[in-house]
Short mmCIF file of C-alpha atoms in Angstrom, two decimals:
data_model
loop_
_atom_site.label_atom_id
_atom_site.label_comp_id
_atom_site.label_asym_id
_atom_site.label_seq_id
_atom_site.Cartn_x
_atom_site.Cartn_y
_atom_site.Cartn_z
CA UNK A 1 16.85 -68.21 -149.02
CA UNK A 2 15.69 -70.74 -151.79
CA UNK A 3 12.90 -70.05 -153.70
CA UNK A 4 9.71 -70.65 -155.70
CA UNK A 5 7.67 -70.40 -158.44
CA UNK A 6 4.56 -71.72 -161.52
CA UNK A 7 2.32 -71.94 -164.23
CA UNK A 8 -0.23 -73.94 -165.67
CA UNK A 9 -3.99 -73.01 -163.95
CA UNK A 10 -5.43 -74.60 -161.16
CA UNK A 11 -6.72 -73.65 -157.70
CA UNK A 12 -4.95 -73.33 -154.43
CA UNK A 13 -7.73 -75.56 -153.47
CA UNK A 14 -6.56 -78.23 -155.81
CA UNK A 15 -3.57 -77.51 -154.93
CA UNK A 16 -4.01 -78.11 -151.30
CA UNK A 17 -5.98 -81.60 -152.02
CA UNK A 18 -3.07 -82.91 -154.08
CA UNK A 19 -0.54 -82.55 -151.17
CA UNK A 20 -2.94 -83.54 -148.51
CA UNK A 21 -3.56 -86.74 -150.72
CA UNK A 22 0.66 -87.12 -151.09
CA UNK A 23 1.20 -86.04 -147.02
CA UNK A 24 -0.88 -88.53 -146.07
CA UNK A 25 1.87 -90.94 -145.69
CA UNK A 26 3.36 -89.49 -143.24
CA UNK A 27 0.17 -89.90 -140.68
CA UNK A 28 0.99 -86.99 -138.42
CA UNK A 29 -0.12 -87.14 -135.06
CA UNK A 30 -0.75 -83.97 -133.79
CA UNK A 31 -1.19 -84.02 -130.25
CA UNK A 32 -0.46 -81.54 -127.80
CA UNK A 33 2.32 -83.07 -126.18
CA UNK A 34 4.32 -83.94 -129.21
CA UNK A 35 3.54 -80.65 -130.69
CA UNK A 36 4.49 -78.48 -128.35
CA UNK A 37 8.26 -77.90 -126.83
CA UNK A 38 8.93 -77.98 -123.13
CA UNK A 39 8.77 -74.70 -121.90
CA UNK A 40 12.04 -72.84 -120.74
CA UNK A 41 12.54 -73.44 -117.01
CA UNK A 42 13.14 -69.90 -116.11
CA UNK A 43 11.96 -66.20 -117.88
CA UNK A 44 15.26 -64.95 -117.13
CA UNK A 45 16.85 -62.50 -120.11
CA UNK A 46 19.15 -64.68 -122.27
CA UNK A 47 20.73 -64.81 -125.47
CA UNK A 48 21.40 -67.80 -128.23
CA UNK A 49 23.59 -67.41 -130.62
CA UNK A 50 22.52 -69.34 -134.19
CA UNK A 51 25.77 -70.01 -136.46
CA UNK A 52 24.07 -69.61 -139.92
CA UNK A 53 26.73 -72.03 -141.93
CA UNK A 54 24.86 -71.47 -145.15
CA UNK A 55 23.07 -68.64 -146.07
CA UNK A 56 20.00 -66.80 -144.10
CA UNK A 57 19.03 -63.61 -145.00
CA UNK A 58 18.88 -61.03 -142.58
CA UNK A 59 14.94 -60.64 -143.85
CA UNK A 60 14.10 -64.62 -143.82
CA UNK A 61 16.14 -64.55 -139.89
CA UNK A 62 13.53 -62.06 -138.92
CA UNK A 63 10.73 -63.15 -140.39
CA UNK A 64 11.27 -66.73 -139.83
CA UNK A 65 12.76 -66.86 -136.84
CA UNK A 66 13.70 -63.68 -134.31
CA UNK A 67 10.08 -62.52 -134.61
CA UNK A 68 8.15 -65.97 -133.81
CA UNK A 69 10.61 -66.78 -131.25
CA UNK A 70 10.63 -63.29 -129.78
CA UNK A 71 6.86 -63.29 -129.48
CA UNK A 72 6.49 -66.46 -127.76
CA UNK A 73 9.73 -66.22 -125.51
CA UNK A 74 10.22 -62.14 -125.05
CA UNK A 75 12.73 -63.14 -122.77
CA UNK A 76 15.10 -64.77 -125.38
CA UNK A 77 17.30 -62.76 -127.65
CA UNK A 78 18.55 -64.69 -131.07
CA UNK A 79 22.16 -63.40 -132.45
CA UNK A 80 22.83 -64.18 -135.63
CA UNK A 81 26.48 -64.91 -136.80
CA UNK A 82 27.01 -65.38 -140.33
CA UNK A 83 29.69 -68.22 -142.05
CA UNK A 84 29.65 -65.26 -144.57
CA UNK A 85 30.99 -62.49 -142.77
CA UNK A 86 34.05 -64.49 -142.30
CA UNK A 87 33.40 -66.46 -139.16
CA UNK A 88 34.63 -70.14 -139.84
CA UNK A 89 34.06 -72.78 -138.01
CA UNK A 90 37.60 -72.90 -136.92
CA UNK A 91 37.71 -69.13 -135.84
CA UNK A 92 34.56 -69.72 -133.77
CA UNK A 93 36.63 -72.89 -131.94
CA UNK A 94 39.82 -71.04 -131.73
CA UNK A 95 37.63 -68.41 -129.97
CA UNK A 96 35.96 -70.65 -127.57
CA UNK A 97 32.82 -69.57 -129.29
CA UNK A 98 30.84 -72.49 -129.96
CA UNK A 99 26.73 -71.44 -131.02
CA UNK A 100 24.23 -72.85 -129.52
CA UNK A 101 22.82 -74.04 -132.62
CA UNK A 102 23.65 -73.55 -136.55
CA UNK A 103 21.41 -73.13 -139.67
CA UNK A 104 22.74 -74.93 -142.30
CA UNK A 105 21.82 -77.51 -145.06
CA UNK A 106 21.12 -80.82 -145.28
CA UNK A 107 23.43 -81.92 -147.70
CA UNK A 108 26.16 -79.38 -146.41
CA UNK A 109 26.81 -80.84 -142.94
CA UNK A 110 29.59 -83.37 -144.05
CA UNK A 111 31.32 -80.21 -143.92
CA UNK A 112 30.74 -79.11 -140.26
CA UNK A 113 31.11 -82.82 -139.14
CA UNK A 114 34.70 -82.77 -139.97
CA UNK A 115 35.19 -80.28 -137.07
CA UNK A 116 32.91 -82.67 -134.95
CA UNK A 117 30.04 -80.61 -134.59
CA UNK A 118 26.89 -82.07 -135.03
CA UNK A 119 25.38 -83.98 -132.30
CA UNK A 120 22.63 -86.72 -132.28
CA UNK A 121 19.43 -84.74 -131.46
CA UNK A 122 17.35 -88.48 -130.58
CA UNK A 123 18.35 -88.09 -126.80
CA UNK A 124 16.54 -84.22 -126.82
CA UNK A 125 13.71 -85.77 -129.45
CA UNK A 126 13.03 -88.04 -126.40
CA UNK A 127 13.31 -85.63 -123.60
CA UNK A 128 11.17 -82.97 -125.07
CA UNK A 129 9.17 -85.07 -126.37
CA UNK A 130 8.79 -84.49 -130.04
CA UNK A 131 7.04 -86.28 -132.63
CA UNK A 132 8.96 -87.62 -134.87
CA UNK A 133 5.97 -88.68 -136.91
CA UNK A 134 5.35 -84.53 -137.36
CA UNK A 135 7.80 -85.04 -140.45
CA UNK A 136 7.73 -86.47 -143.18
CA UNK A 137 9.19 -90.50 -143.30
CA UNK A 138 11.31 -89.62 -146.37
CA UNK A 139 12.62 -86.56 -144.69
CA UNK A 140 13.90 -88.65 -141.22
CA UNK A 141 15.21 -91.09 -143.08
CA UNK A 142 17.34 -88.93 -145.60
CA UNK A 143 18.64 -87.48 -142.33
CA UNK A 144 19.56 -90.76 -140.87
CA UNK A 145 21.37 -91.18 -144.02
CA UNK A 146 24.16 -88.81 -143.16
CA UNK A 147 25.11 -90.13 -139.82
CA UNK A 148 27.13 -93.79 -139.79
CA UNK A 149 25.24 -94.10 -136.90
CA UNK A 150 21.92 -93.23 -138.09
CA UNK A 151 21.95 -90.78 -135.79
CA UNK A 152 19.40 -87.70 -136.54
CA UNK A 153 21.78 -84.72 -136.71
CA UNK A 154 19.29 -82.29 -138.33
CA UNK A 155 16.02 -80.63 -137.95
CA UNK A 156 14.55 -79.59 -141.02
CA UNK A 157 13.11 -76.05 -141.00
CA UNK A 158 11.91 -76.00 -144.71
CA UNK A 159 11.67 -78.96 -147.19
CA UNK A 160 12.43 -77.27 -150.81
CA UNK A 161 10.34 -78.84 -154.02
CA UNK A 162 12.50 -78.81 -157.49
CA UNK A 163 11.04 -77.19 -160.58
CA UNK A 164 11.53 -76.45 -164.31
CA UNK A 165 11.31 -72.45 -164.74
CA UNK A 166 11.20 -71.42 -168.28
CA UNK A 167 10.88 -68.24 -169.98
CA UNK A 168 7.98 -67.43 -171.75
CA UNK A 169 8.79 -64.76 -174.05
CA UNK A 170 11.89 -67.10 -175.57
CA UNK A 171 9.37 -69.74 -176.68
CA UNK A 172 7.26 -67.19 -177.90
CA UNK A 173 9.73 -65.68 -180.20
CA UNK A 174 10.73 -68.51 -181.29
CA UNK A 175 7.15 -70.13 -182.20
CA UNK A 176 8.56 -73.03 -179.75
CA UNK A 177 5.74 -74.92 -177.90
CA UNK A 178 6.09 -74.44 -173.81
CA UNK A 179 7.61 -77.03 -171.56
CA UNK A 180 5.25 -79.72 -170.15
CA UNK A 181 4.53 -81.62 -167.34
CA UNK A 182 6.27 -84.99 -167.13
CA UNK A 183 9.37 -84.73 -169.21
CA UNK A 184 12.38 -86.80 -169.27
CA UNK A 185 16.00 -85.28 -169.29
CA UNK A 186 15.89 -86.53 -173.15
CA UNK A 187 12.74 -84.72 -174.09
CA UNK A 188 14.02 -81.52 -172.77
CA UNK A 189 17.32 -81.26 -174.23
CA UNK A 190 15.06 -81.80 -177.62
CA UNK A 191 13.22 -79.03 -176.57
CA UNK A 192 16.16 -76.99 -175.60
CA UNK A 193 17.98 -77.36 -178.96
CA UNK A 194 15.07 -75.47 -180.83
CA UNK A 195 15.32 -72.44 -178.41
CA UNK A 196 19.61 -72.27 -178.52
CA UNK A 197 20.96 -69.76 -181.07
CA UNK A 198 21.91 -66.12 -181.50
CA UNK A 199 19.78 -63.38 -182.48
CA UNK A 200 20.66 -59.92 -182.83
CA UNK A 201 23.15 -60.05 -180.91
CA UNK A 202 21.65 -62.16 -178.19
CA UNK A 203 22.53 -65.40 -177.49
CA UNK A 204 19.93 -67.04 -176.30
CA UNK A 205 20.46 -70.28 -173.96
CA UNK A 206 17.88 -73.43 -174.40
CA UNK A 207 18.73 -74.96 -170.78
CA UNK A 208 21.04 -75.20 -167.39
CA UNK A 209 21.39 -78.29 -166.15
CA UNK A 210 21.26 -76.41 -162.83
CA UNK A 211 23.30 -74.59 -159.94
CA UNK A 212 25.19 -78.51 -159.05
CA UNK A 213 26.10 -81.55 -160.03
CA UNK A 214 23.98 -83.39 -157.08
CA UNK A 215 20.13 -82.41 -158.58
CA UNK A 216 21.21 -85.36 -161.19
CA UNK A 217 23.12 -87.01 -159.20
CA UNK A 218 20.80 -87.32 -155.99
CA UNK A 219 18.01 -88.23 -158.93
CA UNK A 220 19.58 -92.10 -159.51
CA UNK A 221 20.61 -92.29 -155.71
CA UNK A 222 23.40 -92.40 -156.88
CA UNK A 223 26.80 -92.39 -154.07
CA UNK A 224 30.19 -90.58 -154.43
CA UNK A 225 32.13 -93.09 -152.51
CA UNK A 226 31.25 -96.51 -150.53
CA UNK A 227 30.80 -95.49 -147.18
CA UNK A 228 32.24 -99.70 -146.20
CA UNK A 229 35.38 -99.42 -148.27
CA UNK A 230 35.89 -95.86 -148.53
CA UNK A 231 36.58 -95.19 -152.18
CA UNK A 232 35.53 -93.77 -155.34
CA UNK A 233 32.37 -95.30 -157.33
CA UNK A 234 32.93 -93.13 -160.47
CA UNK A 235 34.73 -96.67 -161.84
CA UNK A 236 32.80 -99.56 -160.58
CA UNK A 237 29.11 -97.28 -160.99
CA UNK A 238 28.06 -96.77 -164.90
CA UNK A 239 24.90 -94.13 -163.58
CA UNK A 240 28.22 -91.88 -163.39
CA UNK A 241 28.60 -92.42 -167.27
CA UNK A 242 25.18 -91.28 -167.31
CA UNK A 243 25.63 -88.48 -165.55
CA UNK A 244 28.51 -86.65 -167.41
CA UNK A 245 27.02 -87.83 -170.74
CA UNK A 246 23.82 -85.99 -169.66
CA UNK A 247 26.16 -82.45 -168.97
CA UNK A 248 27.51 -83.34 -172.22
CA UNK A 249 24.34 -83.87 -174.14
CA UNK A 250 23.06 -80.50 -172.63
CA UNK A 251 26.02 -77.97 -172.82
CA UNK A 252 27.23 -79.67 -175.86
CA UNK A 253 24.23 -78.36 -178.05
CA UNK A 254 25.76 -75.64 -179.92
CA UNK A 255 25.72 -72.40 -178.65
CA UNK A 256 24.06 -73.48 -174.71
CA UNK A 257 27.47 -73.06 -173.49
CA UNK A 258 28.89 -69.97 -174.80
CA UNK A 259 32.80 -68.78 -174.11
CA UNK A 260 31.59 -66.51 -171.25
CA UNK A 261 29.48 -69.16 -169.60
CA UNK A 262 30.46 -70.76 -166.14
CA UNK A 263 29.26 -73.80 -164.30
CA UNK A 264 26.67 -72.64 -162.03
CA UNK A 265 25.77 -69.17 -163.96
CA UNK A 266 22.01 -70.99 -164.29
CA UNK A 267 20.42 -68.71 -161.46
CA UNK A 268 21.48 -64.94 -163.55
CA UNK A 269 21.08 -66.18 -166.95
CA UNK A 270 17.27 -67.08 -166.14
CA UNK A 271 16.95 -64.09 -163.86
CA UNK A 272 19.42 -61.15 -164.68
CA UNK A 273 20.11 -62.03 -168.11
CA UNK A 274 16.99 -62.76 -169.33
CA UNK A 275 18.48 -65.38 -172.13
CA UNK A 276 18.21 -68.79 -170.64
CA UNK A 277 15.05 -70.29 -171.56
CA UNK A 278 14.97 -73.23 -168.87
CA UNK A 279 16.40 -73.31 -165.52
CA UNK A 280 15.60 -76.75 -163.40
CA UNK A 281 16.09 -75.39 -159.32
CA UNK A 282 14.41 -75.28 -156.01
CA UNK A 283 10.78 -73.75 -156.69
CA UNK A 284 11.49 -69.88 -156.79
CA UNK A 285 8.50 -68.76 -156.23
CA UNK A 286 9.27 -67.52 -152.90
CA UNK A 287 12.43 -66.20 -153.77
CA UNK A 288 12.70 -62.24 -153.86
CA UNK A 289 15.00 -61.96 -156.43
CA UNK A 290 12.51 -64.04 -159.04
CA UNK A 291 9.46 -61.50 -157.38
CA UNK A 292 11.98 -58.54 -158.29
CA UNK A 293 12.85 -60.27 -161.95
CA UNK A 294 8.54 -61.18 -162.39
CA UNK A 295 7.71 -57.24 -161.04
CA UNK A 296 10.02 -56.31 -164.05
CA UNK A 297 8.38 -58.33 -166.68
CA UNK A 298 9.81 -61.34 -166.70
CA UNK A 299 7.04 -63.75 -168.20
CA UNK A 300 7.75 -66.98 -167.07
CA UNK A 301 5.89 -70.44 -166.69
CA UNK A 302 7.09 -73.49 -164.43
CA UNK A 303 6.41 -77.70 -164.91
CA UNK A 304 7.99 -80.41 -163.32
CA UNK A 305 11.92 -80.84 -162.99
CA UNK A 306 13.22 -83.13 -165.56
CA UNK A 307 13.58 -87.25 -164.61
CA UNK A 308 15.31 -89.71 -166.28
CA UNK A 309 13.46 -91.85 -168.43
CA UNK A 310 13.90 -95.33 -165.62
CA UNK A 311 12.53 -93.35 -162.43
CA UNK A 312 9.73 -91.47 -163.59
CA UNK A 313 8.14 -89.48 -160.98
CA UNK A 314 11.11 -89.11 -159.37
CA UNK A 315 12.90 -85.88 -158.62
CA UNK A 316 16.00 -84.79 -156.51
CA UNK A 317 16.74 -86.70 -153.17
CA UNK A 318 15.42 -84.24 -150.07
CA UNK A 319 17.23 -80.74 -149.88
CA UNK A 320 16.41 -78.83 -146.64
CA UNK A 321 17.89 -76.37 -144.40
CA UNK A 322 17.33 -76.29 -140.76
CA UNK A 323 19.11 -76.80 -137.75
CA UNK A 324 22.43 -78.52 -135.80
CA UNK A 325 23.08 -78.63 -132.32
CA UNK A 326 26.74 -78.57 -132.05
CA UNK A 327 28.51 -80.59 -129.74
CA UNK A 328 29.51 -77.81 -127.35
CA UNK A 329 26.54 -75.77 -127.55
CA UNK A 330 26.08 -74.51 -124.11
CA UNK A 331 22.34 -74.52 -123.91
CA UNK A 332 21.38 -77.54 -126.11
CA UNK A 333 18.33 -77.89 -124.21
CA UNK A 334 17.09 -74.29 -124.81
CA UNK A 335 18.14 -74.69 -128.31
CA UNK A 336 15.65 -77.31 -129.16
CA UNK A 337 12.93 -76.38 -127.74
CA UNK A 338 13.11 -73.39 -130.11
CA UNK A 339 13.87 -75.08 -132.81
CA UNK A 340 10.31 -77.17 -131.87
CA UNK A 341 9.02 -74.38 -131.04
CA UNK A 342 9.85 -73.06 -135.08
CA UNK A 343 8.14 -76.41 -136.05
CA UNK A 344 5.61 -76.13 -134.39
CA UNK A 345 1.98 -76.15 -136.76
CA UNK A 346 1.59 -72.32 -135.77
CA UNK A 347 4.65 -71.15 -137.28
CA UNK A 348 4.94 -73.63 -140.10
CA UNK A 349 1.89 -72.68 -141.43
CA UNK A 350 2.40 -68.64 -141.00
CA UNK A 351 6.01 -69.64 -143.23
CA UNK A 352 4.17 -71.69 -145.84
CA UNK A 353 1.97 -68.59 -146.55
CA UNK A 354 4.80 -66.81 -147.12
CA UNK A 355 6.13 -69.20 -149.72
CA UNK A 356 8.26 -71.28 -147.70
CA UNK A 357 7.63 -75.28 -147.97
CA UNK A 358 7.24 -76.55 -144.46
CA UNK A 359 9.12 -79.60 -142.95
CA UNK A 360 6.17 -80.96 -141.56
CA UNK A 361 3.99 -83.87 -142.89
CA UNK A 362 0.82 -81.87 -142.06
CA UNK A 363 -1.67 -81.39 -144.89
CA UNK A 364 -3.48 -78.83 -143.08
CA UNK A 365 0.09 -76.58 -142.99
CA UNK A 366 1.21 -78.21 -146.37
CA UNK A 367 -2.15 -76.95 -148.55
CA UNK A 368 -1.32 -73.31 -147.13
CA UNK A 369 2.04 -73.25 -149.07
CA UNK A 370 2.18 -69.92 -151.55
CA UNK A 371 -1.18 -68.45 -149.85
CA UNK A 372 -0.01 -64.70 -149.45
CA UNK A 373 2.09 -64.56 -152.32
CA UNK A 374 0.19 -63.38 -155.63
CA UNK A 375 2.72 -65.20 -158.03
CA UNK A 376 0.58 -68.29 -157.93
CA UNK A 377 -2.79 -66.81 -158.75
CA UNK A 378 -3.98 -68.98 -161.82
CA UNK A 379 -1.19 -71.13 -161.49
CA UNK A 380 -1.31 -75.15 -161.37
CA UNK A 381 1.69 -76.19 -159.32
CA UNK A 382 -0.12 -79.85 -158.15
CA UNK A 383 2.14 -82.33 -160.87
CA UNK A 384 5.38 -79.80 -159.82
CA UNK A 385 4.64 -80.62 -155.84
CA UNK A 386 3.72 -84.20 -156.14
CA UNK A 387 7.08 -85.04 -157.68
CA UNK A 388 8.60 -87.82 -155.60
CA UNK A 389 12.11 -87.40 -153.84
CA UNK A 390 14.52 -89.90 -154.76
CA UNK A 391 15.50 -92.53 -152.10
CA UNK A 392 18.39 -91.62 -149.99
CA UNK A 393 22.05 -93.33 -150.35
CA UNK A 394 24.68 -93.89 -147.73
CA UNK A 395 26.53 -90.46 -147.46
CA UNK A 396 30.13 -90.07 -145.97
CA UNK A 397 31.84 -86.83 -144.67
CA UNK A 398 33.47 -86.45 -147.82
CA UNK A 399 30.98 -86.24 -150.46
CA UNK A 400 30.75 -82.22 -150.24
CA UNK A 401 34.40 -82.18 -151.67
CA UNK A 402 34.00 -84.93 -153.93
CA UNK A 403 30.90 -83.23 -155.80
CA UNK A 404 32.20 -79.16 -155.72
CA UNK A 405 36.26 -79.77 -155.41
CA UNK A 406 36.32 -82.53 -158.30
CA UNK A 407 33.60 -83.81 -159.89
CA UNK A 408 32.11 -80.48 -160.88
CA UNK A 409 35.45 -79.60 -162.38
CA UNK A 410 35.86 -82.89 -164.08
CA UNK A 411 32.32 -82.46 -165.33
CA UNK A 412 33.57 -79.18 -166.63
CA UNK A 413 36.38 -80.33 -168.91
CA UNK A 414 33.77 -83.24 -170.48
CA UNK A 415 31.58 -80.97 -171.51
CA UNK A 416 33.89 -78.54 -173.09
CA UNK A 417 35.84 -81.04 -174.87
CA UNK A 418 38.77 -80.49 -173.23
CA UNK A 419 39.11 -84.36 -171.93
CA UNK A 420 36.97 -87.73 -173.35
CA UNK A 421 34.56 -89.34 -170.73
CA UNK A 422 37.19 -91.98 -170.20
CA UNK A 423 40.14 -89.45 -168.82
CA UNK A 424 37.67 -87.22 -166.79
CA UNK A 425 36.32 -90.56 -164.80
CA UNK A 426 39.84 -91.78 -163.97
CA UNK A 427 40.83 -88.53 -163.26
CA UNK A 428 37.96 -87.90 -161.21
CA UNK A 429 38.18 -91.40 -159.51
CA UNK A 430 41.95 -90.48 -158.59
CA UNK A 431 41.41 -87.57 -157.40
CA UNK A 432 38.61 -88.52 -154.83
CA UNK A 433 40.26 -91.42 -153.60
CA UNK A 434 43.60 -89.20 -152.75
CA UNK A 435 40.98 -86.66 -150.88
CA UNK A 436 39.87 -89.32 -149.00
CA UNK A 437 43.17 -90.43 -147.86
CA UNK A 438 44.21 -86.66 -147.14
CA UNK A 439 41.35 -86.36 -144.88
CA UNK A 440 41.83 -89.22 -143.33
CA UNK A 441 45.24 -88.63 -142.09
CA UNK A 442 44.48 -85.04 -140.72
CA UNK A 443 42.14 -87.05 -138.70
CA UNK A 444 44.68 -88.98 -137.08
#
């Protein structure tokens, strides 16, 4: 599961009127029909398989989902098959094994549409009845934005906030002011610079620039390829000049990127390691592995993700995970109204005590976010929550291979001085445009 976590003092109360004031927006209307799924037409025993594509726990599947779903339909068994223990897409179609629904992503399902499987849930919004208007605008229409149809080929379980985690006892040791609320990429690399050397033996890290290319990226709306002509941008967009300048500006400081480093190593540095002093991610506070790391002694603080100086305010595009009906699924019907049934207030709310951030637009579920979880006791985590997700962009079905197969690699060399910003753009550009055209042709 993702996680969460804080720092500065305030009260949940506060808390809770800062996202009521930003969920207002969304003007929920909570009435009992669009609230509520359409009951199952008979209490016969059955089972529902749920595909999870990317990763649920076996502790956030019970928590989250067998036990509310077990306690409102006692006659429904959930079996969980996990992407992880091997089970590809392809096996499960080989197999005749299609789920009834998956758990995946948001901005992972380009990869499960290239074996057709999503399907456009508006036909079962409609039937059953659901409020749209439960969720968040911003959230439907970042949705939208992966279908060419603007179809809606997602429901959103949880909506994850992005945060900057730092490490308190590195800025202590250092005699290095703490992180603040409201800084640019700039200002924190500045701030990282005077927390990056080696000490003892330790070699301390000022900053990650995070687990992915996309938490910049998605920042600047920024596209991968034009969905109309269906080629690179890396050439004809300079925000992806930005972008690699920004890696460069950040793992270029001396020491930040050390010869055992890797790409994505953001998460253990922060956590495991102990040496990273900032770590932008999805709000851990939720997380069990940052509880286990905070139980331990980790003394840590948490302010809003870095922007770029033009879009203040402005923070990743929309990262979710939640739910697919595939094409195939042979109870579709079934399958949504637990999914509903999962966003329903009831359940939202009991998951946003828990620490996980709830789809819905609902201040009333919103303001209960963190409530059971002592890691925000004292903790002001209003400016980190009322950070503004970046506008979606047109996505196409190959923007998943674009960012991890190439990009990230291309990234890579930049950084390390292994290419100039010139060669790892064409390269880059090349390289996307020939995976598109591969694709493509096993499509045919």
């Amino acid at each position: 599961m993702f996680r969460k976590w804080e720092k500065p003092m305030l009260t949940l109360f506060a808390i809770g009127f800062v996202l009521a004031g930003c969920a207002g927006k969304g003007n929920p209307t909570n009435t009992e029909e669009s609230a509520q799924p359409v009951k199952p037409a008979s209490s016969d025993p059955v089972t529902v398989t749920l595909y999870a594509k990317t990763l649920l726990t076996d502790d956030d599947f019970v928590k989250y989902i067998q036990n509310p779903l077990k306690a409102k339909y006692p006659h429904i068994t959930v079996k969980k098959v996990d992407a992880a223990a091997g089970r590809q897409p392809s096996d499960l179609i080989a197999a005749g094994d299609t789920p009834d629904f998956i758990w995946d992503g948001l901005t992972n399902i380009d990869v499960i549409k290239d074996v057709g499987w999503p399907s456009d849930l508006d036909p079962l919004v409609k039937k059953h009845k659901f409020d749209l208007n439960r969720l968040e605008p911003e959230m439907v229409s970042s949705i939208r934005s992966f279908s060419e149809k603007n179809g809606l080929l997602f429901m959103p379980f949880r909506s994850f906030s992005f945060a900057l985690h730092w490490n308190k006892t590195i800025f202590d040791k250092f005699g290095v002011s703490y992180p603040r609320n409201g800084m640019t990429w700039e200002e924190t690399v500045e701030l990282a610079k005077k927390v990056t050397r080696t000490e003892n033996g330790v070699n301390y890290r000022g900053l990650s620039a995070g687990i992915n290319v996309n938490r910049l990226q998605t920042q600047l709306s920024l596209p991968f390829i034009d969905g109309s002509t269906g080629k690179s941008v890396l050439l004809t967009n300079n925000q992806w000049q930005d972008v690699f300048r920004m890696f460069k500006s950040i793992y270029g400081i001396p020491g930040n990127y050390p010869p055992n480093a890797k790409f994505s190593d953001g998460r253990t540095a922060f956590l495991k390691d102990q040496n990273l002093a900032m770590f932008p991610h999805l709000v851990l506070i939720g997380d069990a592995d940052f509880a286990l790391a905070a139980k331990e002694g980790l003394e840590w603080g948490i302010s809003t993700f870095p922007v770029w100086k033009e879009k203040p305010g402005i923070g990743p595009g929309i990262f979710s995970d939640g739910f697919v009906i595939p094409n195939g699924s042979k109870n579709p019907d079934l399958a949504f109204e637990l999914i509903a049934y999962l966003l329903s207030d009831e359940v939202q709310t009991m998951a946003a005590k828990l620490g996980n951030p709830p789809a819905l637009a609902n201040p009333s579920v919103k303001k209960r976010l963190y409530e059971d979880n002592p890691l925000v006791k004292g903790i002001d985590l209003a400016p980190v929550l009322s950070l503004r997700s970046a506008p979606p962009y047109a996505k196409t079905a190959y923007d998943t291979k674009a960012n991890r197969d190439i990009i990230e690699k291309k990234v890579e060399l930049f950084y390390t001085d292994k290419t100039d910003l010139n060669t790892s753009l064409r390269q880059a550009d090349e390289e996307i445009n020939k995976m598109v055209e591969t694709e493509k042709a096993k499509k045919k």
